[in-house]
CSV table of C-alpha atoms in Angstrom, one decimal:
chain,number,residue,atom,x,y,z
I,14,MET,CA,-5.8,0.3,36.7
I,15,LEU,CA,-7.1,-1.7,33.4
I,16,SER,CA,-5.4,-1.4,29.8
I,17,PRO,CA,-6.8,0.0,27.2
I,18,ARG,CA,-7.2,-3.7,25.9
I,19,GLU,CA,-8.4,-4.7,29.1
I,20,LEU,CA,-11.1,-1.3,28.8
I,21,LEU,CA,-12.2,-2.5,25.6
I,22,VAL,CA,-13.0,-5.9,26.2
I,23,THR,CA,-15.3,-4.7,29.4
I,24,SER,CA,-17.1,-2.0,27.1
I,25,ILE,CA,-17.9,-4.6,24.7
I,26,SER,CA,-19.2,-7.2,27.3
I,27,LYS,CA,-21.5,-4.4,28.7
I,28,HIS,CA,-22.5,-3.7,25.3
I,29,LEU,CA,-23.7,-7.1,24.6
I,30,ALA,CA,-25.6,-7.4,28.1
I,31,VAL,CA,-27.6,-4.5,27.9
I,32,SER,CA,-28.7,-4.8,23.9
I,33,ASN,CA,-30.0,-7.6,21.9
I,34,LEU,CA,-27.0,-8.6,20.0
I,35,GLN,CA,-26.4,-12.2,18.9
I,36,GLY,CA,-22.3,-12.1,19.5
I,37,TRP,CA,-19.2,-10.7,18.4
I,38,ALA,CA,-20.9,-10.4,14.9
I,39,ASP,CA,-23.4,-8.2,15.5
I,40,LEU,CA,-21.1,-5.6,17.4
I,41,PRO,CA,-21.6,-1.6,15.6
I,42,ASP,CA,-18.8,-0.4,13.7
I,43,ASP,CA,-17.8,2.1,16.2
I,44,LEU,CA,-17.0,-0.6,18.3
I,45,LEU,CA,-15.4,-2.9,15.9
I,46,HIS,CA,-12.8,0.2,15.1
I,47,SER,CA,-12.0,0.7,18.5
I,48,ILE,CA,-10.8,-2.8,18.4
I,49,VAL,CA,-8.7,-1.9,14.9
I,50,ALA,CA,-7.6,0.6,16.3
I,51,ILE,CA,-5.5,-1.3,19.4
I,52,LEU,CA,-4.3,-4.1,17.3
I,53,GLY,CA,-0.6,-4.2,17.8
I,54,SER,CA,0.6,-6.3,14.3
I,55,SER,CA,-0.3,-6.6,11.0
I,56,VAL,CA,-0.8,-9.9,11.3
I,57,ASP,CA,-3.5,-9.1,14.2
I,58,LEU,CA,-4.9,-7.3,11.4
I,59,LEU,CA,-5.5,-9.4,9.1
I,60,ALA,CA,-7.0,-11.8,11.3
I,61,PHE,CA,-9.2,-9.4,12.0
I,62,ALA,CA,-10.2,-9.0,8.7
I,63,ALA,CA,-10.4,-12.6,8.1
I,64,THR,CA,-12.8,-13.4,11.5
I,65,CYS,CA,-16.4,-13.0,9.7
I,66,ARG,CA,-18.0,-10.8,6.7
I,67,PRO,CA,-18.9,-8.0,9.6
I,68,TRP,CA,-15.9,-7.7,10.9
I,69,ARG,CA,-14.5,-7.4,7.6
I,70,ALA,CA,-16.5,-4.5,6.1
I,71,ALA,CA,-16.0,-2.9,9.9
I,72,PHE,CA,-11.7,-3.2,8.5
I,73,PHE,CA,-12.3,-1.9,5.2
I,74,SER,CA,-14.5,1.1,6.5
I,75,TYR,CA,-12.0,2.1,9.2
I,76,PRO,CA,-10.9,5.7,8.2
I,77,SER,CA,-7.4,5.6,8.7
I,78,LYS,CA,-5.9,2.6,7.1
I,79,SER,CA,-3.1,4.4,5.3
I,80,THR,CA,-1.7,5.1,9.2
I,81,PHE,CA,-1.2,1.0,9.3
I,82,CYS,CA,1.6,1.3,6.7
I,83,PHE,CA,3.3,3.2,9.3
I,84,SER,CA,2.9,1.9,12.4
I,85,ASN,CA,3.7,-1.3,12.0
I,86,PRO,CA,7.0,-3.5,10.2
I,87,PRO,CA,6.2,-4.6,6.5
I,88,PHE,CA,6.1,-8.2,5.9
I,89,LEU,CA,8.8,-9.8,4.4
I,90,ILE,CA,8.4,-12.3,1.4
I,91,ARG,CA,11.5,-14.5,1.3
I,92,GLN,CA,12.0,-18.0,-0.2
I,93,ASN,CA,11.0,-20.9,2.0
I,94,PRO,CA,14.1,-22.1,3.6
I,95,CYS,CA,12.2,-26.0,4.0
I,96,ILE,CA,12.1,-26.2,0.2
I,97,GLN,CA,15.4,-28.5,-0.8
I,98,PRO,CA,16.3,-29.8,-4.0
I,99,ALA,CA,15.2,-33.0,-4.7
I,100,SER,CA,17.4,-36.1,-4.6
I,101,ASN,CA,17.3,-36.5,-8.4
I,102,GLY,CA,19.2,-32.9,-8.6
I,103,ARG,CA,15.8,-31.9,-9.7
I,104,ALA,CA,14.8,-29.2,-7.3
I,105,LYS,CA,11.1,-29.1,-6.2
I,106,PRO,CA,8.6,-26.2,-7.1
I,107,HIS,CA,10.1,-22.7,-5.5
I,108,ARG,CA,7.4,-21.1,-2.5
I,109,LEU,CA,7.5,-18.3,-0.7
I,110,ILE,CA,6.4,-17.1,2.3
I,111,PHE,CA,5.8,-14.3,4.8
I,112,VAL,CA,7.5,-13.4,8.0
I,113,ASP,CA,6.1,-10.7,10.3
I,114,PRO,CA,9.4,-8.8,12.2
I,115,SER,CA,6.8,-8.7,15.4
I,116,ASN,CA,6.6,-12.5,15.2
I,117,PRO,CA,9.3,-14.1,12.9
I,118,SER,CA,9.3,-17.4,14.8
I,119,THR,CA,6.0,-17.6,12.3
I,120,ASN,CA,5.4,-18.0,8.7
I,121,TYR,CA,3.0,-17.9,6.4
I,122,ARG,CA,2.8,-19.2,3.0
I,123,CYS,CA,2.3,-17.0,0.2
I,124,GLN,CA,-1.3,-17.7,-2.3
I,125,ILE,CA,0.5,-16.8,-5.5
I,126,ARG,CA,0.5,-19.6,-8.2
I,127,GLU,CA,3.1,-21.9,-8.6
I,128,GLU,CA,3.2,-21.7,-12.1
I,129,ILE,CA,3.7,-18.3,-12.1
I,130,LEU,CA,6.8,-18.5,-9.9
I,131,GLN,CA,8.1,-21.5,-12.2
I,132,SER,CA,7.7,-19.7,-15.5
I,133,LYS,CA,9.7,-17.4,-17.4
I,134,PHE,CA,8.0,-13.8,-15.9
I,135,TYR,CA,10.8,-12.1,-14.7
I,136,PHE,CA,10.3,-9.8,-11.6
I,137,ALA,CA,10.1,-5.7,-12.1
I,138,GLY,CA,8.8,-3.9,-8.6
I,139,SER,CA,6.3,-4.0,-6.4
I,140,SER,CA,3.6,-1.2,-5.3
I,141,TYR,CA,0.4,-1.3,-3.2
I,142,GLY,CA,0.9,-4.9,-1.9
I,143,GLN,CA,1.1,-6.2,-5.7
I,144,LEU,CA,4.0,-8.0,-7.8
I,145,ILE,CA,5.0,-6.5,-10.9
I,146,LEU,CA,6.1,-8.7,-13.5
I,147,PHE,CA,7.0,-9.4,-17.0
I,148,GLN,CA,7.6,-12.0,-19.4
I,149,HIS,CA,9.4,-9.5,-22.4
I,150,ILE,CA,6.2,-7.4,-23.6
I,151,HIS,CA,3.5,-8.9,-21.7
I,152,CYS,CA,3.0,-7.8,-17.9
I,153,LEU,CA,1.2,-10.0,-15.0
I,154,VAL,CA,0.5,-7.7,-11.7
I,155,VAL,CA,-0.2,-10.6,-8.8
I,156,ASP,CA,-1.2,-9.4,-5.4
I,157,ALA,CA,1.5,-10.7,-2.8
I,158,PHE,CA,-1.3,-12.3,-0.2
I,159,SER,CA,-4.1,-13.2,-2.4
I,160,GLY,CA,-3.0,-14.5,-5.5
I,161,ALA,CA,-5.3,-12.3,-7.7
I,162,GLU,CA,-4.0,-11.5,-10.8
I,163,VAL,CA,-4.6,-8.6,-13.9
I,164,SER,CA,-3.3,-9.1,-16.8
I,165,PRO,CA,-2.5,-5.2,-18.5
I,166,PRO,CA,-2.3,-4.9,-22.1
I,167,CYS,CA,1.1,-5.8,-24.0
I,168,LEU,CA,3.6,-3.2,-23.6
I,169,PRO,CA,5.2,-1.9,-27.2
I,170,GLU,CA,8.1,-4.0,-28.7
I,171,LEU,CA,11.4,-3.7,-27.1
I,172,ASN,CA,15.0,-3.6,-28.9
I,173,HIS,CA,16.9,-4.5,-25.5
I,174,ASP,CA,17.2,-7.3,-23.2
I,175,PHE,CA,13.7,-7.7,-21.3
I,176,PHE,CA,15.8,-9.3,-18.3
I,177,GLN,CA,18.1,-5.9,-17.6
I,178,SER,CA,15.4,-3.2,-19.3
I,179,TYR,CA,12.7,-3.0,-16.3
I,180,TYR,CA,14.6,-0.1,-13.8
I,181,CYS,CA,11.1,0.5,-11.9
I,182,SER,CA,7.6,-0.7,-12.1
I,183,THR,CA,4.9,1.1,-9.8
I,184,LEU,CA,1.5,2.0,-9.5
I,185,THR,CA,0.4,5.3,-8.4
I,186,ALA,CA,-2.7,4.3,-6.5
I,187,PRO,CA,-4.5,1.2,-5.3
I,188,LEU,CA,-5.6,-1.4,-8.2
I,189,ALA,CA,-9.2,-0.5,-7.6
I,190,SER,CA,-8.6,3.2,-7.5
I,191,PRO,CA,-10.6,4.8,-10.5
I,192,SER,CA,-6.9,7.0,-10.6
I,193,SER,CA,-4.6,4.4,-10.4
I,194,ARG,CA,-2.0,3.8,-13.5
I,195,LEU,CA,1.0,1.5,-14.0
I,196,LEU,CA,4.2,3.5,-14.3
I,197,VAL,CA,7.2,1.0,-15.8
I,198,SER,CA,10.6,2.8,-16.3
I,199,THR,CA,12.9,1.2,-19.6
I,200,LYS,CA,16.6,2.5,-20.8
I,201,SER,CA,15.2,5.2,-23.3
I,202,SER,CA,11.4,5.4,-22.3
I,203,LEU,CA,8.6,5.9,-19.2
I,204,PHE,CA,5.4,4.1,-20.5
I,205,ASP,CA,2.2,4.6,-18.2
I,206,TRP,CA,-1.1,2.2,-18.1
I,207,PRO,CA,-4.2,3.5,-16.5
I,208,VAL,CA,-5.8,0.5,-15.0
I,209,GLY,CA,-8.9,-0.8,-17.1
I,210,SER,CA,-7.6,0.7,-20.3
I,211,ASP,CA,-6.7,-1.1,-23.2
I,212,SER,CA,-2.9,0.7,-24.4
I,213,TRP,CA,0.2,2.3,-23.2
I,214,SER,CA,1.0,6.1,-23.5
I,215,GLU,CA,4.7,6.1,-23.9
I,216,LEU,CA,6.9,9.8,-23.1
I,217,LYS,CA,10.3,9.1,-25.0
I,218,LEU,CA,13.4,9.8,-22.3
I,219,SER,CA,16.7,11.3,-23.6
I,220,ASN,CA,20.0,10.4,-21.2
I,221,VAL,CA,17.4,9.7,-18.4
I,222,GLN,CA,16.8,6.3,-16.7
I,223,VAL,CA,14.2,6.8,-13.9
I,224,GLN,CA,15.1,4.5,-11.2
I,225,GLN,CA,12.9,5.2,-8.5
I,226,ILE,CA,9.3,7.2,-8.3
I,227,VAL,CA,7.6,7.7,-4.8
I,228,GLU,CA,4.6,9.8,-3.9
I,229,LEU,CA,5.0,12.5,-1.4
I,230,ASN,CA,1.9,14.3,0.2
I,231,GLY,CA,-0.2,13.8,-3.5
I,232,GLN,CA,3.0,14.7,-5.4
I,233,PHE,CA,4.9,12.0,-7.4
I,234,ILE,CA,8.7,12.4,-7.4
I,235,ALA,CA,11.1,9.8,-9.8
I,236,MET,CA,15.3,10.1,-9.3
I,237,ASP,CA,17.4,8.8,-12.1
I,238,ASP,CA,20.7,7.0,-12.4
I,239,HIS,CA,22.4,10.5,-11.4
I,240,MET,CA,20.5,11.0,-8.4
I,241,LYS,CA,19.0,14.2,-10.6
I,242,ILE,CA,14.9,14.6,-9.4
I,243,TYR,CA,12.3,15.2,-11.0
I,244,ILE,CA,8.8,16.1,-10.2
I,245,LEU,CA,6.5,13.5,-12.7
I,246,GLN,CA,3.2,15.3,-14.3
I,247,LEU,CA,0.5,12.7,-14.8
I,248,ALA,CA,-1.6,15.0,-16.6
I,249,PRO,CA,-3.0,16.2,-19.1
I,250,GLN,CA,0.1,13.7,-20.3
I,251,LEU,CA,2.9,12.0,-19.0
I,252,GLY,CA,6.1,14.3,-18.2
I,253,LEU,CA,9.3,14.9,-16.4
I,254,GLN,CA,10.3,18.2,-14.8
I,255,GLU,CA,13.9,18.6,-13.4
I,256,LEU,CA,13.2,20.1,-9.7
I,257,PRO,CA,17.0,22.1,-9.5
I,258,ILE,CA,18.6,21.0,-6.2
I,259,GLU,CA,21.5,22.0,-4.1
I,260,TRP,CA,23.3,20.2,-1.4
I,261,CYS,CA,24.1,21.1,2.2
I,262,GLY,CA,26.1,20.4,5.1
I,263,GLY,CA,28.1,17.2,3.6
I,264,LYS,CA,29.6,16.0,1.1
I,265,ILE,CA,28.0,15.2,-2.2
I,266,PRO,CA,27.4,11.1,-1.9
I,267,SER,CA,28.5,9.0,-5.2
I,268,MET,CA,26.1,6.9,-7.2
I,269,HIS,CA,28.2,4.1,-6.4
I,270,SER,CA,26.7,4.7,-2.9
I,271,LYS,CA,23.4,3.0,-4.3
I,272,PRO,CA,21.1,5.9,-3.1
I,273,PHE,CA,17.4,5.3,-2.8
I,274,LEU,CA,14.7,7.8,-1.5
I,275,VAL,CA,12.0,6.9,1.3
I,276,VAL,CA,9.0,9.3,2.5
I,277,CYS,CA,8.8,9.1,6.2
I,278,SER,CA,5.3,11.2,6.9
I,279,ASP,CA,5.7,14.4,5.2
I,280,MET,CA,9.7,14.5,4.9
I,281,LEU,CA,11.5,12.6,1.6
I,282,LEU,CA,14.8,11.3,2.5
I,283,MET,CA,17.7,10.1,0.5
I,284,VAL,CA,19.7,7.4,2.1
I,285,CYS,CA,23.2,6.3,1.1
I,286,TYR,CA,25.4,3.9,2.3
I,287,SER,CA,29.0,2.9,1.6
I,288,LEU,CA,30.3,-0.8,0.5
I,289,LEU,CA,33.5,1.0,1.9
I,290,SER,CA,33.0,1.8,5.4
I,291,SER,CA,33.4,-0.6,8.0
I,292,PHE,CA,30.2,-2.2,9.9
I,293,TYR,CA,31.7,-1.2,13.3
I,294,SER,CA,32.2,2.5,12.2
I,295,SER,CA,29.0,5.1,12.1
I,296,GLY,CA,29.6,6.3,8.8
I,297,PHE,CA,27.9,3.2,6.9
I,298,CYS,CA,24.8,5.0,6.1
I,299,THR,CA,24.0,8.7,5.6
I,300,LEU,CA,20.8,10.7,5.5
I,301,HIS,CA,19.9,13.7,3.7
I,302,ARG,CA,16.3,15.2,4.0
I,303,LEU,CA,15.1,17.6,0.7
I,304,ASP,CA,13.8,20.6,1.7
I,305,MET,CA,11.6,22.0,-0.8
I,306,SER,CA,10.9,25.2,1.1
I,307,THR,CA,13.6,27.0,-0.8
I,308,ASN,CA,14.1,27.9,-3.9
I,309,PRO,CA,16.2,26.1,-5.2
I,310,ALA,CA,15.3,22.9,-3.1
I,311,LYS,CA,18.0,21.6,-0.8
I,312,TRP,CA,19.6,18.5,0.4
I,313,VAL,CA,20.0,18.9,4.1
I,314,GLU,CA,22.5,16.3,6.1
I,315,MET,CA,20.5,14.5,9.0
I,316,LYS,CA,22.1,13.1,12.1
I,317,LYS,CA,20.0,10.5,12.8
I,318,LEU,CA,16.0,9.3,12.0
I,319,ASP,CA,14.8,9.9,15.8
I,320,ASN,CA,11.5,7.5,16.2
I,321,TRP,CA,11.9,6.1,13.1
I,322,ALA,CA,12.9,2.7,11.3
I,323,LEU,CA,13.8,2.0,7.1
I,324,PHE,CA,12.9,-0.9,5.5
I,325,VAL,CA,14.7,-1.7,2.4
I,326,ALA,CA,14.8,-5.4,0.3
I,327,ALA,CA,18.1,-6.1,-1.9
I,328,ASP,CA,16.1,-5.5,-5.2
I,329,ILE,CA,16.4,-2.4,-6.6
I,330,ARG,CA,12.8,-2.0,-7.5
I,331,THR,CA,11.2,-2.4,-4.9
I,332,PRO,CA,10.3,0.7,-2.7
I,333,PRO,CA,11.7,0.8,0.9
I,334,PHE,CA,9.7,1.5,3.8
I,335,SER,CA,9.4,3.8,6.9
I,336,CYS,CA,7.6,2.4,10.7
I,337,VAL,CA,7.0,5.5,13.4
I,338,ASN,CA,7.6,3.6,16.7
I,339,PRO,CA,9.1,0.8,15.9
I,340,GLU,CA,9.5,-0.3,20.1
I,341,ARG,CA,5.7,-0.7,19.9
I,342,TRP,CA,6.5,-4.1,18.2
I,343,GLY,CA,9.9,-4.7,19.1
I,344,GLY,CA,12.3,-3.1,16.4
I,345,ARG,CA,14.8,-0.4,17.0
I,346,SER,CA,14.2,3.5,16.0
I,347,ASN,CA,17.2,5.0,13.7
I,348,CYS,CA,18.1,1.9,12.1
I,349,LEU,CA,17.6,0.0,8.8
I,350,TYR,CA,16.0,-3.3,8.2
I,351,TYR,CA,17.6,-4.6,5.1
I,352,THR,CA,17.0,-8.3,3.4
I,353,HIS,CA,19.7,-10.4,3.3
I,354,HIS,CA,20.1,-14.0,1.3
I,355,SER,CA,21.4,-15.9,4.1
I,356,GLN,CA,18.8,-14.7,7.2
I,357,PRO,CA,15.3,-12.8,6.5
I,358,TRP,CA,17.3,-9.7,7.6
I,359,GLY,CA,20.2,-7.5,8.9
I,360,VAL,CA,19.7,-4.1,10.9
I,361,ARG,CA,22.4,-1.0,11.1
I,362,TRP,CA,22.5,2.6,12.7
I,363,LEU,CA,21.1,5.0,10.3
I,364,GLY,CA,23.5,8.4,10.1
I,365,ASN,CA,26.2,8.8,12.3
I,366,GLU,CA,25.6,6.8,15.5
I,367,PRO,CA,28.5,8.2,18.1
I,368,ASP,CA,28.0,5.1,20.4
I,369,LEU,CA,29.2,2.0,18.4
I,370,MET,CA,28.4,-0.1,21.5
I,371,LYS,CA,24.9,-0.1,21.0
I,372,ASP,CA,25.5,-1.5,17.3
I,373,PRO,CA,23.3,-4.0,16.5
I,374,SER,CA,25.5,-7.1,16.8
I,375,ALA,CA,23.2,-9.9,15.4
I,376,SER,CA,23.9,-7.8,12.3
I,377,ARG,CA,27.5,-7.5,11.7
I,378,ASP,CA,28.0,-10.3,9.6
I,379,LEU,CA,25.8,-9.6,6.7
I,380,VAL,CA,26.6,-7.5,3.9
I,381,PHE,CA,24.3,-5.4,2.6
I,382,ALA,CA,23.9,-4.9,-1.2
I,383,ARG,CA,21.7,-4.1,-3.7
I,384,ASN,CA,20.8,-5.7,-6.9
I,385,MET,CA,18.0,-6.6,-9.5
I,386,PHE,CA,16.7,-10.1,-9.5
I,387,ARG,CA,15.0,-12.5,-11.7
I,388,TYR,CA,12.7,-13.7,-9.0
I,389,PRO,CA,10.6,-11.6,-6.3
I,390,GLN,CA,12.3,-12.6,-2.9
I,391,ASN,CA,13.8,-11.2,0.1
I,392,LEU,CA,11.1,-8.6,-0.3
I,393,TRP,CA,9.4,-5.7,2.1
I,394,VAL,CA,5.5,-5.6,1.1
I,395,TYR,CA,2.4,-4.8,2.7
I,396,PRO,CA,-1.2,-6.5,2.4
I,397,SER,CA,-2.9,-4.4,-0.3
I,398,MET,CA,-6.0,-4.4,1.8
I,399,PHE,CA,-4.4,-1.9,3.9
I,400,TYR,CA,-4.9,0.7,1.1
I,401,SER,CA,-8.2,-0.7,-0.6
I,402,ALA,CA,-11.3,0.7,0.1
I,403,GLY,CA,-13.1,-2.2,-0.9
I,404,LYS,CA,-14.5,-5.2,0.8
């Protein structure tokens, strides 16, 4: 019996034989979409889009590009391990590379200008394939893959340390979308820039520091530094409404557990990890799912994540990702893939895994810790073209 790929190649060959098409560039969109549907990695998808203009156009017209961000692992941006200090003690230019977890032996060069990486811009977050950088009140949004740059207007003057001031920076939609906005959280404010406009709006906050913003089923949800959850309103003006929540089926996590939110399909999860837990114990990570069908909403403890894997970076301002059926590209379900400075990534089981013998042995000695870092490195990202409708 022929495999799906063999059947597709046979179909293409027959199509070329019975038509007046001149070659692969002339294939119809429906056939090219069939090719896109069976590509097995993000690298394959990028290579498909780079083949020729008709194939690139077919990629952007593919109706379900958003599924690529659940069916494929994200790329890892990390420092190039081949860059070593010069013999005179001065460091060579700082360069970043991409690593695909489905093919970790091959690296890809980052196209961001070296001048940006060596400048005084500080990393403040990533979103929709874009890196968000700040130099005090000056902002720069850079495509992680193409290097394309967008310069928003300056923020209002800040009165506190500019490295520590940006707790969260995220886009609400791809840059090319007419509804795209850039949200930036500081010590006492939440700023909003409608992409393409000439000014920011500001929401003053009292005793609230927004640490993370995620989108769930078209609704934006924020979490502050005390694990409180808010519904984020964008129009007609920026606003936060606290969502009353109860905890069920387990002990309330501590803020010392570095909680973070991640979206898995239609589920919103809170993942907490304990720095005090042994790497050989089953209590390293805990999972809670937000049940919004009740009033008040409830955090419900989960024992495991079944056929999902999570990806989280060392910098707390980068978004975590989820990937379904990771075995299709050589990954593991119910696992947390986390970045580490000495190795590309480590792997830990999620929830209360009862079989300790299954613990991924290659990652037992890698400590999982999250913080804020000055430069963009060791973070997960999907290409912006996976989200964009443009050509």
